[in-house]
Coordinates of C-alpha atoms in Angstrom, one line a residue:
X1 CA 21.4 -21.3 -33.5
X2 CA 17.6 -21.7 -33.5
X3 CA 17.9 -24.4 -30.9
X4 CA 20.0 -22.1 -28.7
X5 CA 17.4 -19.3 -29.0
X6 CA 14.6 -21.7 -28.1
X7 CA 16.5 -22.9 -25.0
X8 CA 17.2 -19.3 -23.9
X9 CA 13.5 -18.3 -24.4
X10 CA 12.4 -21.3 -22.4
X11 CA 14.7 -20.5 -19.6
X12 CA 13.4 -16.9 -19.6
X13 CA 9.8 -18.1 -19.4
X14 CA 10.7 -20.4 -16.4
X15 CA 12.4 -17.5 -14.6
X16 CA 9.5 -15.3 -15.2
X17 CA 7.2 -18.0 -14.0
X18 CA 9.2 -18.4 -10.8
X19 CA 9.4 -14.7 -10.3
X20 CA 5.7 -14.4 -10.8
X21 CA 5.1 -17.0 -8.1
X22 CA 7.5 -15.5 -5.6
X23 CA 5.2 -13.1 -3.8
X24 CA 2.6 -15.9 -3.4
X25 CA 5.3 -18.3 -2.0
X26 CA 6.7 -15.6 0.3
X27 CA 3.2 -15.0 1.7
X28 CA 2.7 -18.7 2.2
X29 CA 6.1 -18.9 4.0
X30 CA 5.2 -16.1 6.3
X31 CA 1.8 -17.7 7.1
X32 CA 3.5 -21.0 7.8
X33 CA 6.1 -19.3 10.1
X34 CA 3.3 -17.4 11.9
X35 CA 1.5 -20.7 12.6
X36 CA 4.7 -22.3 14.0
X37 CA 5.7 -19.3 16.1
X38 CA 4.4 -20.6 19.4
X39 CA 5.0 -24.3 19.1
X40 CA 8.3 -24.3 17.1
X41 CA 9.9 -20.8 17.1
X42 CA 13.2 -22.3 15.8
X43 CA 11.4 -23.6 12.6
X44 CA 9.6 -20.3 12.2
X45 CA 12.9 -18.4 12.4
X46 CA 14.5 -20.7 9.8
X47 CA 11.6 -20.1 7.4
X48 CA 11.8 -16.3 7.9
X49 CA 15.6 -16.2 7.6
X50 CA 15.3 -18.1 4.3
X51 CA 13.2 -15.3 2.7
X52 CA 15.2 -13.0 0.4
X53 CA 14.4 -9.4 1.3
X54 CA 14.5 -8.6 -2.4
X55 CA 11.3 -10.7 -2.9
X56 CA 9.4 -8.4 -0.5
X57 CA 7.9 -6.1 -3.1
X58 CA 5.4 -4.1 -1.0
X59 CA 5.7 -2.1 2.2
X60 CA 3.0 -4.3 3.8
X61 CA 5.1 -7.5 3.0
X62 CA 8.3 -5.9 4.4
X63 CA 6.6 -4.7 7.5
X64 CA 5.0 -8.0 8.2
X65 CA 8.3 -9.9 7.7
X66 CA 10.1 -7.4 10.0
X67 CA 7.6 -8.0 12.9
X68 CA 7.5 -11.8 12.4
X69 CA 11.3 -12.1 12.2
X70 CA 11.8 -10.0 15.4
X71 CA 9.1 -12.1 17.2
X72 CA 10.7 -15.4 16.0
X73 CA 14.2 -14.3 17.2
X74 CA 12.7 -13.3 20.6
X75 CA 10.9 -16.6 21.1
X76 CA 13.9 -18.6 20.0
X77 CA 16.1 -16.7 22.6
X78 CA 18.1 -14.9 19.9
X79 CA 19.0 -11.4 21.1
X80 CA 17.0 -8.8 19.2
X81 CA 19.3 -5.8 19.4
X82 CA 18.7 -4.7 15.8
X83 CA 16.1 -2.0 16.3
X84 CA 16.3 -0.9 12.7
X85 CA 14.4 -4.1 11.7
X86 CA 11.4 -3.6 14.0
X87 CA 11.4 0.1 12.9
X88 CA 10.3 -1.1 9.5
X89 CA 7.2 -2.6 11.1
X90 CA 6.3 0.2 13.4
X91 CA 6.8 2.9 10.7
X92 CA 4.3 1.1 8.5
X93 CA 1.8 0.0 11.1
X94 CA 1.7 3.5 12.6
X95 CA -0.7 4.4 9.7
X96 CA -1.6 1.1 8.2
X97 CA -2.8 -2.4 9.2
X98 CA -5.4 -3.9 11.6
X99 CA -5.5 -3.3 15.4
X100 CA -3.9 -6.8 15.9
X101 CA -1.0 -6.0 13.5
X102 CA -0.4 -2.6 15.1
X103 CA -0.5 -4.1 18.6
X104 CA 2.0 -6.8 17.8
X105 CA 4.4 -4.4 16.0
X106 CA 4.5 -2.0 19.0
X107 CA 4.8 -4.8 21.4
X108 CA 7.9 -6.2 19.6
X109 CA 9.3 -2.7 19.6
X110 CA 9.0 -2.6 23.4
X111 CA 10.8 -5.9 23.6
X112 CA 13.6 -4.7 21.5
X113 CA 14.0 -1.5 23.5
X114 CA 14.1 -3.6 26.7
X115 CA 17.1 -5.4 25.3
X116 CA 18.7 -2.0 24.7
X117 CA 17.9 -1.1 28.3
X118 CA 16.0 2.0 27.1
X119 CA 13.3 1.5 29.7
X120 CA 11.2 4.6 29.0
X121 CA 10.6 3.7 25.3
X122 CA 9.3 0.2 26.1
X123 CA 6.6 1.8 28.3
X124 CA 5.6 4.2 25.5
X125 CA 5.5 1.4 22.9
X126 CA 3.6 -0.8 25.3
X127 CA 1.0 1.9 25.9
X128 CA 0.6 2.3 22.1
X129 CA 0.3 -1.5 21.8
X130 CA -2.2 -1.6 24.6
X131 CA -4.6 0.8 22.8
X132 CA -4.8 -1.5 19.8
X133 CA -4.8 -4.8 21.7
X134 CA -7.8 -3.7 23.7
X135 CA -9.7 -3.5 20.3
X136 CA -9.1 -7.2 19.8
X137 CA -9.9 -10.3 21.8
X138 CA -6.3 -11.4 22.1
X139 CA -5.9 -11.6 25.9
X140 CA -2.5 -13.4 25.5
X141 CA -1.0 -10.6 23.6
X142 CA -2.5 -8.0 25.9
X143 CA -1.0 -9.9 28.9
X144 CA 2.5 -9.8 27.2
X145 CA 2.1 -6.1 26.6
X146 CA 1.2 -5.4 30.2
X147 CA 4.2 -7.5 31.3
X148 CA 6.6 -5.5 29.2
X149 CA 5.2 -2.2 30.5
X150 CA 5.6 -3.5 34.0
X151 CA 9.2 -4.6 33.4
X152 CA 10.0 -1.1 32.2
X153 CA 8.5 0.5 35.4
X154 CA 10.3 -2.1 37.5
X155 CA 13.7 -1.2 36.0
X156 CA 12.9 2.4 36.7
X157 CA 12.2 1.6 40.3
X158 CA 8.6 2.6 40.1
X159 CA 7.1 -0.2 42.3
X160 CA 3.5 1.0 42.4
X161 CA 3.3 1.3 38.6
X162 CA 5.1 -2.0 37.9
X163 CA 2.8 -3.8 40.4
X164 CA -0.3 -2.3 38.7
X165 CA 0.7 -3.6 35.3
X166 CA 1.9 -7.0 36.6
X167 CA -1.6 -7.5 38.0
X168 CA -3.2 -6.5 34.7
X169 CA -0.8 -8.9 33.0
X170 CA -2.0 -11.8 35.3
X171 CA -5.7 -10.9 34.7
X172 CA -5.2 -11.0 30.9
X173 CA -3.3 -14.3 31.0
X174 CA -6.0 -15.8 33.1
X175 CA -8.6 -14.9 30.4
X176 CA -6.4 -16.3 27.6
X177 CA -6.5 -19.9 26.5
X178 CA -4.1 -22.4 28.2
X179 CA -0.6 -20.7 28.2
X180 CA 2.7 -20.8 30.0
X181 CA 2.6 -17.3 31.3
X182 CA -0.1 -17.4 34.0
X183 CA 2.1 -18.9 36.7
X184 CA 5.0 -16.6 35.8
X185 CA 2.6 -13.6 36.1
X186 CA 2.1 -14.6 39.8
X187 CA 5.9 -14.5 40.3
X188 CA 6.1 -11.1 38.5
X189 CA 3.5 -9.7 41.0
X190 CA 5.6 -11.0 43.8
X191 CA 8.6 -9.1 42.4
X192 CA 6.5 -5.9 42.2
X193 CA 5.5 -6.3 45.8
X194 CA 9.1 -7.0 46.8
X195 CA 10.2 -3.7 45.0
X196 CA 7.7 -1.9 47.1
X197 CA 9.0 -3.6 50.3
X198 CA 5.6 -5.3 50.8
X199 CA 7.2 -8.6 51.9
X200 CA 4.1 -10.3 53.2
X201 CA 2.2 -9.9 49.9
X202 CA 5.3 -10.7 48.0
X203 CA 5.6 -14.0 49.9
X204 CA 1.9 -14.7 49.4
X205 CA 2.2 -14.4 45.5
X206 CA 5.4 -16.4 45.5
X207 CA 3.7 -19.3 47.4
X208 CA 0.8 -19.1 44.8
X209 CA 3.3 -19.3 42.0
X210 CA 5.0 -22.3 43.7
X211 CA 1.6 -24.1 44.2
X212 CA 0.7 -23.4 40.5
X213 CA 4.0 -24.9 39.4
X214 CA 3.6 -28.0 41.5
X215 CA 0.1 -28.5 40.2
X216 CA 1.2 -28.4 36.6
X217 CA 4.6 -30.0 37.0
X218 CA 6.5 -26.9 35.8
X219 CA 9.9 -27.5 37.3
X220 CA 11.5 -24.2 36.0
X221 CA 8.7 -22.1 37.5
X222 CA 8.9 -24.1 40.7
X223 CA 12.7 -23.5 41.0
X224 CA 12.3 -19.7 40.4
X225 CA 9.4 -19.6 42.9
X226 CA 11.6 -21.2 45.6
X227 CA 14.5 -18.9 44.8
X228 CA 12.1 -15.9 45.2
X229 CA 10.9 -17.2 48.5
X230 CA 14.5 -17.5 49.7
X231 CA 15.1 -13.9 48.7
X232 CA 11.9 -12.7 50.5
X233 CA 12.9 -14.6 53.6
X234 CA 16.3 -12.9 53.6
X235 CA 14.6 -9.5 53.3
X236 CA 12.4 -10.5 56.3
X237 CA 15.5 -11.5 58.3
X238 CA 14.2 -15.1 58.5
X239 CA 17.6 -16.8 58.3
X240 CA 16.5 -20.4 58.7
X241 CA 13.8 -20.0 56.0
X242 CA 16.4 -18.4 53.7
X243 CA 18.8 -21.3 54.1
X244 CA 16.0 -23.9 53.7
X245 CA 14.6 -22.3 50.4
X246 CA 18.1 -21.7 48.9
X247 CA 19.3 -25.2 49.7
X248 CA 16.2 -26.7 48.1
X249 CA 16.9 -24.6 45.0
X250 CA 20.5 -25.8 45.0
X251 CA 19.4 -29.4 45.1
X252 CA 17.1 -28.7 42.1
X253 CA 19.7 -26.8 40.0
X254 CA 22.6 -24.9 41.5
X255 CA 23.4 -23.0 38.3
X256 CA 20.1 -21.1 38.4
X257 CA 21.1 -19.1 41.5
X258 CA 22.3 -15.5 40.8
X259 CA 25.2 -13.8 42.5
X260 CA 22.8 -11.9 44.8
X261 CA 21.1 -15.2 45.8
X262 CA 24.5 -16.7 46.8
X263 CA 25.3 -13.5 48.7
X264 CA 22.1 -13.8 50.6
X265 CA 22.7 -17.5 51.4
X266 CA 26.3 -16.8 52.4
X267 CA 25.3 -14.1 54.8
X268 CA 22.7 -16.4 56.4
X269 CA 25.4 -19.1 56.8
X270 CA 27.6 -16.5 58.6
X271 CA 24.8 -15.6 61.0
X272 CA 24.3 -19.3 61.9
X273 CA 28.0 -20.0 61.9
X274 CA 27.9 -22.7 59.2
X275 CA 31.6 -22.8 58.1
X276 CA 31.0 -25.4 55.4
X277 CA 28.2 -23.4 53.9
X278 CA 30.3 -20.2 54.1
X279 CA 33.1 -21.9 52.2
X280 CA 30.6 -23.3 49.7
X281 CA 29.2 -19.8 48.9
X282 CA 32.7 -18.3 48.8
X283 CA 33.7 -20.9 46.2
X284 CA 30.5 -20.2 44.1
X285 CA 30.9 -16.4 44.2
X286 CA 34.3 -16.7 42.4
X287 CA 32.3 -17.0 39.2
X288 CA 30.2 -13.9 39.7
X289 CA 30.9 -10.1 39.6
X290 CA 28.7 -9.0 42.5
X291 CA 27.9 -5.3 42.5
X292 CA 26.9 -5.3 46.2
X293 CA 29.4 -7.7 47.9
X294 CA 28.0 -7.6 51.4
X295 CA 28.9 -11.3 52.0
X296 CA 32.6 -10.4 51.4
X297 CA 32.3 -7.4 53.7
X298 CA 30.9 -9.6 56.5
X299 CA 33.7 -12.1 55.9
X300 CA 36.3 -9.4 56.2
X301 CA 34.8 -8.1 59.4
X302 CA 34.5 -11.6 60.8
X303 CA 38.2 -12.2 60.1
X304 CA 39.2 -8.9 61.7
X305 CA 40.4 -7.3 58.4
X306 CA 38.8 -4.0 59.2
X307 CA 40.8 -1.8 56.9
X308 CA 39.9 -3.9 53.9
X309 CA 36.3 -4.0 55.2
X310 CA 36.3 -0.2 55.4
X311 CA 37.5 0.2 51.8
X312 CA 34.9 -2.3 50.6
X313 CA 32.2 -0.5 52.5
X314 CA 33.0 2.7 50.7
X315 CA 32.5 0.9 47.4
X316 CA 29.2 -0.5 48.6
X317 CA 28.1 2.9 49.8
X318 CA 28.8 4.5 46.5
X319 CA 26.8 1.9 44.6
X320 CA 23.9 2.2 47.1
X321 CA 23.9 6.0 46.6
X322 CA 23.6 5.6 42.9
X323 CA 20.7 3.2 43.4
X324 CA 19.0 5.6 45.8
X325 CA 19.4 8.3 43.1
X326 CA 17.3 6.1 40.9
X327 CA 14.6 5.9 43.5
X328 CA 14.5 9.6 43.7
X329 CA 14.0 9.8 39.9
X330 CA 10.8 7.7 39.9
X331 CA 9.0 10.6 38.3
X332 CA 9.7 8.7 35.0
X333 CA 6.2 7.4 35.0
X334 CA 4.6 10.8 35.0
X335 CA 7.0 12.1 32.3
X336 CA 6.3 9.0 30.1
X337 CA 2.6 9.4 30.6
X338 CA 2.8 13.0 29.6
X339 CA 4.9 12.1 26.6
X340 CA 2.4 9.5 25.5
X341 CA -0.5 12.0 25.9
X342 CA 1.5 14.5 23.8
X343 CA 2.1 11.9 21.1
X344 CA -1.6 11.1 21.0
X345 CA -2.4 14.8 20.6
X346 CA 0.2 15.1 17.8
X347 CA -1.3 12.1 16.1
X348 CA -4.8 13.6 16.3
X349 CA -3.5 16.9 15.0
X350 CA -1.8 15.2 12.1
X351 CA -5.0 13.2 11.4
X352 CA -7.0 16.5 11.5
X353 CA -4.6 18.2 9.2
X354 CA -4.8 15.3 6.7
X355 CA -8.6 15.4 6.8
X356 CA -8.6 19.2 6.3
X357 CA -6.1 18.9 3.4
X358 CA -8.3 16.2 1.7
X359 CA -11.4 18.4 2.3
X360 CA -9.7 21.4 0.7
X361 CA -8.5 19.4 -2.3
X362 CA -12.0 18.0 -2.7
X363 CA -13.6 21.5 -2.6
X364 CA -11.1 22.8 -5.1
X365 CA -11.7 19.8 -7.4
X366 CA -15.4 20.3 -7.1
X367 CA -15.1 24.0 -7.9
X368 CA -12.9 23.2 -10.8
X369 CA -15.3 20.7 -12.1
X370 CA -18.3 23.1 -11.8
X371 CA -16.3 25.9 -13.6
X372 CA -15.3 23.5 -16.4
X373 CA -18.9 22.2 -16.8
X374 CA -20.3 25.8 -17.0
X375 CA -17.6 26.8 -19.6
X376 CA -18.2 23.5 -21.5
X377 CA -22.0 24.0 -21.8
X378 CA -21.6 27.7 -22.6
X379 CA -19.1 26.9 -25.4
X380 CA -21.3 24.0 -26.5
X381 CA -24.3 26.4 -26.8
X382 CA -22.3 28.9 -28.9
X383 CA -20.9 26.1 -31.0
X384 CA -24.3 24.6 -31.7
X385 CA -25.6 28.0 -32.9
X386 CA -22.6 28.3 -35.2
X387 CA -23.1 24.8 -36.5
X388 CA -26.8 25.3 -37.2
X389 CA -25.9 28.3 -39.4
X390 CA -23.2 26.2 -41.2
X391 CA -25.7 23.4 -41.7
X392 CA -28.0 25.8 -43.5
X393 CA -25.1 26.9 -45.7
X394 CA -24.2 23.2 -46.3
X395 CA -27.8 22.4 -47.3
X396 CA -27.7 25.3 -49.9
X397 CA -24.4 24.0 -51.2
X398 CA -25.8 20.5 -51.4
X399 CA -28.8 21.8 -53.5
X400 CA -26.4 23.7 -55.7
X401 CA -24.3 20.6 -56.1
X402 CA -27.3 18.6 -57.2
X403 CA -28.1 21.3 -59.9
X404 CA -24.5 21.3 -61.0
X405 CA -24.5 17.5 -61.2
X406 CA -27.6 17.6 -63.4
X407 CA -26.0 20.3 -65.7
X408 CA -22.8 18.3 -65.8
X409 CA -24.6 15.2 -67.0
X410 CA -26.5 17.2 -69.6
X411 CA -23.2 18.7 -70.9
X412 CA -21.5 15.4 -70.9
X413 CA -24.3 13.9 -73.1
X414 CA -24.0 16.8 -75.5
X415 CA -20.3 16.4 -75.7
X416 CA -20.7 12.7 -76.4
X417 CA -23.1 13.4 -79.2
X418 CA -20.9 16.0 -80.8
X419 CA -17.8 13.7 -80.5
X420 CA -19.8 11.0 -82.3
X421 CA -20.8 13.4 -85.1
X422 CA -17.3 14.7 -85.5
X423 CA -16.0 11.2 -85.8
X424 CA -18.5 10.4 -88.6
X425 CA -17.5 13.6 -90.5
X426 CA -14.5 13.2 -92.7
X427 CA -13.6 16.9 -92.7
X428 CA -15.3 18.0 -89.4
X429 CA -17.0 21.2 -88.9
X430 CA -15.2 24.1 -87.3
X431 CA -18.4 25.2 -85.8
X432 CA -19.0 21.9 -84.1
X433 CA -15.4 21.9 -82.9
X434 CA -15.8 25.3 -81.5
X435 CA -19.1 24.3 -79.8
X436 CA -17.4 21.1 -78.5
X437 CA -14.5 23.2 -77.1
X438 CA -16.9 25.6 -75.4
X439 CA -18.9 22.8 -73.8
X440 CA -15.7 21.0 -72.6
X441 CA -14.6 24.2 -71.0
X442 CA -18.0 24.7 -69.4
X443 CA -17.9 21.1 -68.2
X444 CA -14.5 21.6 -66.7
X445 CA -15.7 24.7 -64.9
X446 CA -18.7 22.9 -63.6
X447 CA -16.5 20.0 -62.4
X448 CA -14.2 22.4 -60.7
X449 CA -17.1 24.2 -59.0
X450 CA -18.5 20.8 -58.0
X451 CA -15.1 19.8 -56.4
X452 CA -14.9 23.1 -54.5
X453 CA -18.5 22.7 -53.4
X454 CA -17.8 19.2 -52.2
X455 CA -14.8 20.4 -50.2
X456 CA -16.9 23.1 -48.6
X457 CA -19.6 20.6 -47.7
X458 CA -17.0 18.3 -46.2
X459 CA -15.5 21.1 -44.2
X460 CA -18.8 22.3 -42.9
X461 CA -19.9 18.7 -42.3
X462 CA -16.8 17.8 -40.2
X463 CA -17.1 21.1 -38.2
X464 CA -20.4 19.7 -36.9
X465 CA -18.4 17.5 -34.6
X466 CA -15.5 19.8 -33.9
X467 CA -16.5 20.3 -30.3
X468 CA -16.4 16.5 -29.6
X469 CA -13.1 16.2 -31.4
X470 CA -11.6 19.0 -29.2
X471 CA -12.9 17.2 -26.1
X472 CA -11.1 14.1 -27.1
X473 CA -7.9 16.0 -27.7
X474 CA -8.3 17.7 -24.3
X475 CA -8.9 14.4 -22.6
X476 CA -5.6 13.1 -24.1
X477 CA -3.8 16.1 -22.5
X478 CA -5.1 15.7 -19.0
X479 CA -6.1 12.1 -18.4
X480 CA -2.7 11.2 -17.0
X481 CA -2.4 14.2 -14.7
X482 CA -2.8 13.4 -10.9
X483 CA -5.3 14.3 -8.2
X484 CA -8.0 16.9 -9.1
X485 CA -7.7 16.4 -12.9
X486 CA -9.0 12.8 -12.6
X487 CA -12.6 13.8 -12.0
X488 CA -12.5 16.3 -14.9
X489 CA -10.9 13.6 -17.2
X490 CA -13.5 11.1 -16.1
X491 CA -16.3 13.6 -16.8
X492 CA -15.0 14.3 -20.3
X493 CA -14.6 10.6 -21.0
X494 CA -18.2 10.0 -19.9
X495 CA -19.5 12.6 -22.3
X496 CA -17.5 11.1 -25.1
X497 CA -18.4 7.5 -24.4
X498 CA -22.1 8.4 -24.2
X499 CA -21.9 9.8 -27.7
X500 CA -19.7 7.0 -29.2
X501 CA -21.1 3.8 -27.6
X502 CA -24.8 4.3 -28.0
X503 CA -26.1 2.5 -31.1
X504 CA -28.9 5.0 -31.4
X505 CA -26.3 7.8 -31.7
X506 CA -24.3 5.9 -34.2
X507 CA -27.4 5.2 -36.3
X508 CA -28.4 8.8 -36.3
X509 CA -24.9 9.8 -37.3
X510 CA -25.1 7.4 -40.3
X511 CA -28.4 9.0 -41.3
X512 CA -26.8 12.4 -40.9
X513 CA -23.9 11.4 -43.2
X514 CA -26.3 9.9 -45.8
X515 CA -28.4 13.1 -45.8
X516 CA -25.6 15.5 -46.6
X517 CA -23.1 13.2 -48.4
X518 CA -25.3 11.7 -51.1
X519 CA -26.2 8.5 -49.2
X520 CA -22.5 7.6 -48.6
X521 CA -23.0 5.2 -45.7
X522 CA -25.8 3.3 -47.4
X523 CA -23.8 3.0 -50.5
X524 CA -20.7 1.8 -48.5
X525 CA -22.7 -0.8 -46.6
X526 CA -24.2 -2.0 -49.9
X527 CA -20.8 -2.2 -51.6
X528 CA -19.2 -4.0 -48.7
X529 CA -21.8 -6.1 -46.9
X530 CA -19.3 -8.4 -45.1
X531 CA -17.4 -5.9 -43.0
X532 CA -17.3 -5.9 -39.2
X533 CA -19.3 -3.4 -37.2
X534 CA -16.2 -1.7 -36.0
X535 CA -15.1 -1.2 -39.7
X536 CA -18.4 0.5 -40.6
X537 CA -18.0 2.7 -37.4
X538 CA -14.4 3.4 -38.2
X539 CA -15.4 4.6 -41.8
X540 CA -18.2 6.6 -40.3
X541 CA -16.0 8.5 -37.9
X542 CA -13.5 9.3 -40.7
X543 CA -16.4 10.6 -42.9
X544 CA -17.5 12.8 -40.0
X545 CA -13.9 14.3 -39.8
X546 CA -12.9 13.1 -36.4
X547 CA -9.2 13.1 -35.6
X548 CA -7.2 9.9 -35.1
X549 CA -7.1 10.4 -31.3
X550 CA -10.9 10.9 -31.1
X551 CA -11.5 7.6 -33.0
X552 CA -9.1 5.8 -30.6
X553 CA -11.2 7.0 -27.7
X554 CA -14.5 6.1 -29.3
X555 CA -13.3 2.6 -30.2
X556 CA -11.3 2.2 -26.9
X557 CA -8.1 1.3 -28.8
X558 CA -4.4 2.4 -28.9
X559 CA -3.2 4.7 -31.6
X560 CA -1.1 1.9 -33.2
X561 CA -4.0 -0.4 -33.4
X562 CA -6.1 2.3 -35.0
X563 CA -3.6 2.7 -37.8
X564 CA -3.5 -1.1 -38.3
X565 CA -7.3 -1.1 -38.5
X566 CA -7.4 1.8 -41.0
X567 CA -4.8 0.1 -43.2
X568 CA -6.8 -3.1 -43.2
X569 CA -10.0 -1.3 -44.1
X570 CA -8.2 0.4 -47.0
X571 CA -7.1 -2.9 -48.4
X572 CA -10.6 -4.3 -48.3
X573 CA -12.0 -1.2 -50.1
X574 CA -9.3 -1.5 -52.8
X575 CA -10.6 -4.9 -53.8
X576 CA -13.3 -3.0 -55.8
X577 CA -12.5 -0.8 -58.7
X578 CA -15.8 1.1 -59.4
X579 CA -16.2 4.8 -59.3
X580 CA -17.1 5.0 -55.6
X581 CA -13.9 3.4 -54.5
X582 CA -11.8 6.5 -54.9
X583 CA -14.4 8.5 -53.0
X584 CA -14.3 6.0 -50.1
X585 CA -10.5 6.1 -50.0
X586 CA -10.4 9.9 -49.9
X587 CA -12.0 9.8 -46.4
X588 CA -9.4 7.4 -45.1
X589 CA -6.4 9.5 -46.3

């Protein structure tokens, strides 16, 4: 049985040890994933997926994990449709974290919203991210943010705004350390120019992108640059250039051409009358669902199938009308900008309200502290006056007690003498017996009066410190209360600690006890010279009549420990059996 208990206890300790290390290990795992994010996003994703959400014990840890996991999925080409995950990060970093953390959180939110095709929100998130990224020196992140904003404007058919942010993106990438985005930024600018029907400038940036790719051996960027040049040539009605660029792209990788690219190439083949090329494009288009099938329309017209061509042209016209409607709704940019400005105003108002609230709470706390201090000092003054009067009474009682003690000793001696005489007498004297009885009665009365006087002195003596004792009790009542009571509790504790921790105060208290209680502390120290300092102080506080809670505050201990210390001191006192022992123990009852 004992062995089983030992094994269970050992297992519990191991579990606690592992649990205690978990937050540190989780932090190390997230740091490792962050360092692998650019070079090995798949490994970073594996590390982050392995983290149990239950081990994320703080809001900061949960927010960081949400942002890193979203980023790892994005870089590993895993669709990030789960916007509830990144919301954990943006909700936290809206009011916490560094500028870099805020910028990354809002950037990843814009990426997620792009996947959801909510193109207005990525612009807003991007503008939020831009504000924080500008406060850092991370040009790479700033370039990615501008690129996301530009993509949003591009999808909303706002060519001017998308071109502006594509150019900002390129400038930021150019300032960043060696990265893979600079050449692609040139291609993005080309797309922005193409959306604005600025074909000459679009071709210029596409050629720059092509040259950049050839210089660095980037085959994927080169292929996309050639495809873009083919599309621009088609828009410029340059049929030969269109065919040349697209055929070059097909030789590099046929699968990278979109349905629109094949449509453009097929129409060019129809213009030049290349039957083999027409059949080739027709075969490729079987794998695409083309929204604007102009190649098929031209084929129907070429083959004289005008009725089918007419029906298809109506479908094309309907689609074109819907696209034109998007062009007329390009006021999205102004609406989004206004929305962003309103959000900034709302955030500033919330910040102002929070500051005003804190200011009011501070003023109320200060006013409460001032009122408490005034009341405290007023009561202290009245109490000191009352105590001074009681000290005078106590001094008179002490003098009377000394006289009673002397009388008691005199009577005790007489009684002893009479008892001795009576014991020597065989018959005894009635007179002596009567005298003895009278003296015993007087001694009893004196003893009773002495006991009453001692109790009065002890009551007056302990009342000297009633104010401090009440402070300790009040501190116990309010020290756990929130907000404005903290300063008051701290003030009370400071007053109490100043009295209890200063050795000068403690020494003066011992002298005070000796003065009015017949040298009790000097006698106690002499009778028990080997006690600890805290034991002498514990005995002193009990003599002075402080409550258990007050002594706990003075000695900075829990109530349970106070009772243990008190019991231990009693046992040490009981090792002696002289006349003072019972007096000492009375104070510890």
